[in-house]
Amino acid sequence: MTETITGTISRIIYSNEENGYTVLELAAEGRLDTDITIVGVMPPVKPGERLRLTGSWAAHPRYGEQFKATRCEQLLPATITGIKEYLASTLIKGIGPVTAERIVQHFGADTMRVLDEETERLREVSGIGPKTAKRIAESWNEHQGIRRVMVFLQGHSISTGLAVKIHKVYGNDAMWIVQRDPYRLVRDIRGVGFKTADGIARELGLSPDSPARVQAGVIHVLREQIQAGHVYTPRETLATQTSRLLSVPSGLIETAIEDLWHGDAIHCETLTFPAGDREEHAVYLTPFYYGEAGVANHLYALAESPAALPFHTFSTAEWEALWSRATRFVGVELSPQQRKAVYTMLTCKVTVLTGGPGTGKTQTVRTIIGVLEDMGLRYALCAPTGRAAKRLAETTGRKAQTIHRLLQYSRDGFVRNEENPLEIDFLVVDEASMLDILLTNHLLKAVDPSTHVLFVGDVDQLPSVGAGDVLRDLIASDHTAVVRLTTIFRQAADSGIVVNAHKI
């Protein structure tokens, strides 16, 4: 049951500056018992502030009864005593208890108006010089700016949590930006979708035919296509779906597409398919265009660069010696199919190893690792997810990492890149069916052109949650060596488990 509580903050127990999540104690008006615990996302608040909170009660298994706030309004005090306590609460830099007493004594009930409109008059107060008056004015304007922004945003059906995000990005300009172009929120604020921005625009009375709305609708449709796994959207499909979403003339949509292209938010490309029998007018969100082009260019560079490994020069005798040693690496003799697979991976710059459950992919990878270690060559094992990397480490007995960890991801991006490539001779990427186009581009950027790359995966497994079916496209490209393992080794070929696994 939703309830509204008003009170003054007694103590801040916890506050996360990044997301606004706060735990505080509130002296609630009309309650004579102990302070109540409030939890929720809030704007920056301090002890002494008066709040109006909307939410509901919940019982925490460890901390007991709490009020979960879904809406938070910062209130200004209305009485002389309240104003004095408010100013004395360290909210405003330059005002302590003594200075607060003097200010309120001088201006009385007019104090808040003076601080809002005539801060230069603070110098009338005994003990406040020009520097202190300036510091108080700046701090007051900053704090009240936050409050005004929050009041405006929440007044347009924006939750406190989202309002905090918006203020964190735009600061005290948030009100001006949202009034001018609420659709900018879709581009700039993670978690704000087109429908939220469109609702704000309607409340503000913006025209449904406005260029900003149509452009935001185009971006929204492209993002939905990306969530469905598509790197690009055919232009005709984009126009149809945007028209259905916005109910605007097609001419406005075409204009929006051209304007977004010229503004570099999207990229339009005419694709000619290998058979040469058809063309498609593709529209990309710009990062995905460069992601796809980057993957193609990096793969081409890998394929065309000389190999650093010596295997393509091996004689028959050297290969026979290698097969003999390989048997020791894995404890069993390799089948002819597996030998061919290992040969291909060691002599080709880019290889895909694919096959269903139990066909020997892991054993083949272990053989590759054994050969590389035997010859003192450098390698790395990686996978798209933590679970996949852990499984790879367990099955090979060697260190395996997520792609993000391998590339040393940080807030500033990937440390490993074209300027700082991985110092390895061979890269194994397991569970490659889970790769999306953007992550693959980052990975290949960090691979020196002399390196051999092996993608391992089963195209019949679940694809990536991101855009781009990279493994399937690699196999279909005809520009990558592909090894398909078909013979079942892990259990008897007629094992019900394996047979059913292949059926699924």
Tab-separated table of C-alpha atoms in Angstrom, residues 356-363 486-495 497-498:
chain	number	residue	atom	x	y	z
A	356	GLY	CA	28.235	-31.072	-32.010
A	357	PRO	CA	28.548	-32.423	-28.452
A	358	GLY	CA	31.097	-35.204	-27.989
A	359	THR	CA	32.804	-34.862	-31.376
A	360	GLY	CA	36.226	-34.089	-29.918
A	361	LYS	CA	36.502	-30.289	-29.984
A	362	THR	CA	38.003	-30.151	-26.484
A	363	GLN	CA	40.484	-32.958	-27.193
A	486	THR	CA	31.398	-35.212	-36.907
A	487	THR	CA	32.605	-38.454	-35.286
A	488	ILE	CA	31.426	-38.866	-31.682
A	489	PHE	CA	34.253	-39.789	-29.281
A	490	ARG	CA	33.118	-38.781	-25.823
A	491	GLN	CA	30.645	-41.630	-25.391
A	492	ALA	CA	29.519	-44.522	-27.527
A	493	ALA	CA	28.251	-43.183	-30.835
A	494	ASP	CA	24.813	-44.615	-30.122
A	495	SER	CA	24.669	-43.155	-26.596
A	497	ILE	CA	22.633	-38.677	-24.322
A	498	VAL	CA	24.780	-37.736	-27.295
